[in-house]
């Protein structure tokens, strides 16, 4: 997460405002990573997207297989189409 957030803040700060991090590791909940709070886990994606008016998601899921990444993507995609 740290590298992605640092990169966004340094090179894309005018286009993107990072509003939170999703992480399934419960120990990281409410921790700050480069000034951005871990706001929930993958089950919270739709709720957080609505609360924070999210338009785009950056994926940094190294351990998830393609099927799981697709499931997460379609969870978000279905929310944006409502």
Coordinates of N, CA, C and O in Angstrom, one line a residue:
X1 N 0.8 -1.2 0.0 CA 0.0 0.0 0.0 C 0.9 1.3 0.0 O 0.5 2.2 -0.7
X2 N 1.9 1.2 0.8 CA 2.7 2.4 1.0 C 3.2 3.0 -0.4 O 3.1 4.2 -0.6
X3 N 3.8 2.1 -1.2 CA 4.3 2.6 -2.5 C 3.3 3.1 -3.4 O 3.4 4.2 -4.0
X4 N 2.1 2.5 -3.4 CA 1.0 3.0 -4.3 C 0.5 4.3 -3.8 O 0.3 5.3 -4.6
X5 N 0.3 4.5 -2.5 CA -0.2 5.7 -2.0 C 0.8 6.8 -2.2 O 0.5 7.9 -2.7
X6 N 2.1 6.5 -2.0 CA 3.1 7.5 -2.2 C 3.2 8.0 -3.7 O 3.2 9.2 -4.0
X7 N 3.1 7.0 -4.6 CA 3.1 7.3 -6.0 C 1.9 8.2 -6.4 O 2.0 9.2 -7.1
X8 N 0.7 7.8 -5.9 CA -0.5 8.6 -6.2 C -0.3 10.1 -5.7 O -0.6 11.0 -6.4
X9 N 0.1 10.2 -4.5 CA 0.3 11.5 -3.9 C 1.3 12.4 -4.6 O 1.2 13.6 -4.7
X10 N 2.4 11.7 -5.1 CA 3.5 12.4 -5.7 C 3.2 12.8 -7.2 O 3.6 13.8 -7.7
X11 N 2.5 11.9 -7.9 CA 2.4 12.0 -9.4 C 1.0 12.3 -9.8 O 0.8 12.7 -11.0
X12 N 0.0 11.9 -9.0 CA -1.4 12.0 -9.5 C -2.3 12.8 -8.5 O -3.5 12.6 -8.5
X13 N -1.7 13.5 -7.6 CA -2.4 14.2 -6.5 C -3.6 15.1 -7.0 O -4.6 15.2 -6.3
X14 N -3.4 15.7 -8.1 CA -4.5 16.6 -8.6 C -5.7 15.8 -9.2 O -6.8 16.4 -9.2
X15 N -5.4 14.6 -9.6 CA -6.5 13.8 -10.2 C -7.2 12.9 -9.2 O -8.4 12.7 -9.3
X16 N -6.5 12.4 -8.2 CA -7.0 11.5 -7.3 C -6.9 12.0 -5.8 O -5.9 12.6 -5.5
X17 N -7.9 11.7 -5.0 CA -7.9 11.9 -3.6 C -8.1 10.6 -2.9 O -9.2 10.0 -3.0
X18 N -7.1 10.0 -2.3 CA -7.2 8.7 -1.7 C -8.0 8.9 -0.4 O -7.5 9.6 0.5
X19 N -9.1 8.2 -0.3 CA -10.0 8.4 0.8 C -10.0 7.3 1.8 O -10.6 7.4 2.9
X20 N -9.3 6.2 1.5 CA -9.3 5.1 2.4 C -8.6 3.9 1.8 O -8.5 3.8 0.6
X21 N -8.3 2.9 2.7 CA -7.7 1.7 2.3 C -8.6 0.5 2.8 O -9.1 0.6 3.9
X22 N -8.8 -0.5 1.9 CA -9.5 -1.7 2.3 C -8.5 -2.8 2.6 O -7.6 -3.0 1.7
X23 N -8.6 -3.4 3.7 CA -7.6 -4.5 4.1 C -8.3 -5.5 4.9 O -9.0 -5.1 5.9
X24 N -8.2 -6.7 4.6 CA -8.8 -7.8 5.4 C -8.1 -8.1 6.7 O -8.6 -8.9 7.5
X25 N -6.9 -7.6 6.9 CA -6.2 -7.8 8.1 C -6.8 -6.9 9.2 O -6.6 -5.7 9.2
X26 N -7.5 -7.5 10.1 CA -8.2 -6.8 11.2 C -7.3 -6.0 12.0 O -7.7 -4.9 12.6
X27 N -6.0 -6.4 12.2 CA -5.0 -5.6 13.0 C -4.7 -4.3 12.4 O -4.3 -3.4 13.1
X28 N -5.0 -4.1 11.1 CA -4.7 -2.8 10.4 C -5.8 -1.8 10.4 O -5.7 -0.7 10.1
X29 N -7.0 -2.3 10.8 CA -8.2 -1.4 10.8 C -7.9 -0.1 11.6 O -7.4 -0.2 12.7
X30 N -8.2 1.0 11.0 CA -8.0 2.3 11.6 C -6.6 2.8 11.6 O -6.3 3.9 12.1
X31 N -5.6 1.9 11.2 CA -4.2 2.4 11.1 C -4.1 3.3 10.0 O -4.8 3.3 9.0
X32 N -3.1 4.2 10.0 CA -2.7 5.1 8.9 C -1.6 4.5 8.2 O -0.6 4.1 8.7
X33 N -1.7 4.6 6.8 CA -0.6 4.2 6.0 C -0.4 5.4 5.0 O -1.2 5.7 4.3
X34 N 0.8 6.0 5.2 CA 1.1 7.2 4.5 C 0.0 8.3 4.6 O -0.4 8.9 3.7
X35 N -0.6 8.4 5.8 CA -1.6 9.3 6.1 C -3.0 9.0 5.6 O -4.0 9.7 5.8
X36 N -3.2 7.7 5.2 CA -4.5 7.2 4.7 C -5.0 6.1 5.6 O -4.3 5.2 5.9
X37 N -6.2 6.2 6.1 CA -6.7 5.3 7.1 C -7.2 4.0 6.4 O -7.8 4.0 5.4
X38 N -7.0 2.9 7.1 CA -7.6 1.6 6.7 C -9.0 1.7 7.3 O -9.2 1.7 8.5
X39 N -10.0 1.7 6.3 CA -11.4 2.0 6.7 C -12.3 0.8 6.8 O -13.4 0.9 7.3
X40 N -11.8 -0.4 6.4 CA -12.6 -1.6 6.4 C -12.0 -2.7 5.7 O -10.9 -2.6 5.2
X41 N -12.8 -3.8 5.5 CA -12.4 -4.9 4.7 C -13.2 -5.1 3.4 O -14.1 -4.3 3.2
X42 N -12.9 -6.1 2.7 CA -13.6 -6.2 1.4 C -15.1 -6.3 1.5 O -15.8 -6.0 0.6
X43 N -15.6 -6.8 2.6 CA -17.1 -6.8 2.8 C -17.7 -5.4 3.0 O -18.9 -5.3 2.9
X44 N -16.8 -4.4 3.2 CA -17.3 -3.1 3.5 C -17.2 -2.2 2.2 O -17.5 -1.0 2.3
X45 N -16.7 -2.8 1.1 CA -16.4 -2.0 -0.1 C -17.6 -1.1 -0.5 O -17.5 0.1 -0.7
X46 N -18.8 -1.8 -0.7 CA -19.9 -1.0 -1.2 C -20.3 0.1 -0.3 O -20.5 1.2 -0.7
X47 N -20.4 -0.2 1.0 CA -20.8 0.8 2.0 C -19.8 2.0 2.0 O -20.2 3.1 2.0
X48 N -18.5 1.7 2.0 CA -17.5 2.7 2.0 C -17.5 3.5 0.7 O -17.4 4.8 0.8
X49 N -17.7 2.9 -0.4 CA -17.8 3.6 -1.7 C -19.0 4.6 -1.7 O -18.9 5.7 -2.1
X50 N -20.1 4.2 -1.1 CA -21.3 5.1 -1.0 C -21.0 6.2 0.0 O -21.3 7.4 -0.3
X51 N -20.4 5.9 1.1 CA -20.2 6.9 2.2 C -19.2 8.0 1.7 O -19.3 9.2 2.0
X52 N -18.2 7.5 0.9 CA -17.1 8.4 0.5 C -17.2 8.9 -0.9 O -16.3 9.5 -1.4
X53 N -18.3 8.5 -1.6 CA -18.5 8.9 -3.0 C -17.4 8.5 -3.9 O -16.8 9.3 -4.6
X54 N -17.0 7.2 -3.8 CA -15.8 6.7 -4.6 C -16.2 6.5 -6.0 O -17.2 5.9 -6.3
X55 N -15.3 7.0 -6.9 CA -15.5 6.8 -8.4 C -14.6 5.7 -8.9 O -14.9 5.0 -9.9
X56 N -13.4 5.5 -8.3 CA -12.4 4.6 -8.8 C -11.7 3.9 -7.6 O -11.6 4.5 -6.6
X57 N -11.3 2.7 -7.9 CA -10.6 1.9 -6.9 C -9.2 1.4 -7.5 O -9.2 1.0 -8.7
X58 N -8.2 1.6 -6.8 CA -6.9 1.0 -7.2 C -6.7 -0.3 -6.4 O -6.9 -0.4 -5.2
X59 N -6.4 -1.4 -7.2 CA -6.2 -2.7 -6.6 C -4.8 -2.9 -6.3 O -3.9 -2.7 -7.2
X60 N -4.5 -3.4 -5.1 CA -3.1 -3.8 -4.7 C -3.3 -5.1 -4.0 O -3.0 -5.2 -2.8
X61 N -3.7 -6.1 -4.7 CA -4.0 -7.4 -4.1 C -3.0 -8.4 -4.6 O -3.3 -9.0 -5.7
X62 N -2.0 -8.6 -3.9 CA -0.9 -9.6 -4.5 C -1.3 -11.0 -4.2 O -0.9 -11.9 -5.0
X63 N -2.0 -11.3 -3.1 CA -2.2 -12.7 -2.8 C -3.5 -13.3 -3.3 O -3.7 -14.5 -3.2
X64 N -4.4 -12.4 -3.8 CA -5.7 -12.9 -4.3 C -5.5 -13.5 -5.7 O -4.8 -13.0 -6.5
X65 N -6.2 -14.6 -6.0 CA -6.2 -15.2 -7.3 C -7.1 -14.4 -8.2 O -7.8 -13.5 -7.8
X66 N -7.0 -14.7 -9.5 CA -7.8 -14.0 -10.5 C -9.3 -14.0 -10.2 O -10.0 -13.0 -10.4
X67 N -9.8 -15.2 -9.8 CA -11.2 -15.3 -9.5 C -11.6 -14.3 -8.4 O -12.7 -13.6 -8.5
X68 N -10.9 -14.3 -7.3 CA -11.2 -13.4 -6.2 C -11.1 -11.9 -6.6 O -11.9 -11.1 -6.2
X69 N -10.1 -11.6 -7.4 CA -9.9 -10.2 -7.9 C -11.1 -9.8 -8.7 O -11.7 -8.7 -8.6
X70 N -11.6 -10.7 -9.5 CA -12.8 -10.5 -10.4 C -14.0 -10.3 -9.5 O -14.8 -9.4 -9.8
X71 N -14.2 -11.1 -8.5 CA -15.3 -10.9 -7.6 C -15.3 -9.5 -6.9 O -16.4 -8.9 -6.8
X72 N -14.2 -9.1 -6.5 CA -14.1 -7.8 -5.8 C -14.4 -6.7 -6.8 O -15.1 -5.7 -6.5
X73 N -13.8 -6.8 -8.0 CA -14.1 -5.8 -9.1 C -15.6 -5.7 -9.4 O -16.1 -4.6 -9.4
X74 N -16.2 -6.8 -9.5 CA -17.7 -6.8 -9.9 C -18.5 -6.3 -8.7 O -19.6 -5.7 -8.9
X75 N -18.1 -6.5 -7.5 CA -18.8 -6.0 -6.3 C -18.8 -4.4 -6.5 O -19.8 -3.8 -6.3
X76 N -17.6 -3.9 -6.8 CA -17.5 -2.4 -6.9 C -18.3 -2.0 -8.2 O -19.0 -1.0 -8.2
X77 N -18.1 -2.7 -9.3 CA -18.7 -2.3 -10.6 C -20.2 -2.3 -10.5 O -20.9 -1.3 -10.9
X78 N -20.8 -3.3 -9.8 CA -22.3 -3.3 -9.7 C -22.7 -2.1 -8.8 O -23.8 -1.6 -9.1
X79 N -22.0 -1.7 -7.9 CA -22.3 -0.5 -7.1 C -22.3 0.7 -7.9 O -23.2 1.6 -7.8
X80 N -21.4 0.9 -8.8 CA -21.3 2.1 -9.6 C -22.3 2.2 -10.6 O -22.6 3.3 -11.2
X81 N -23.0 1.1 -11.0 CA -24.0 1.0 -12.0 C -25.4 1.3 -11.4 O -26.4 1.4 -12.2
X82 N -25.5 1.5 -10.1 CA -26.8 1.7 -9.5 C -27.3 3.1 -9.6 O -26.5 4.0 -9.6

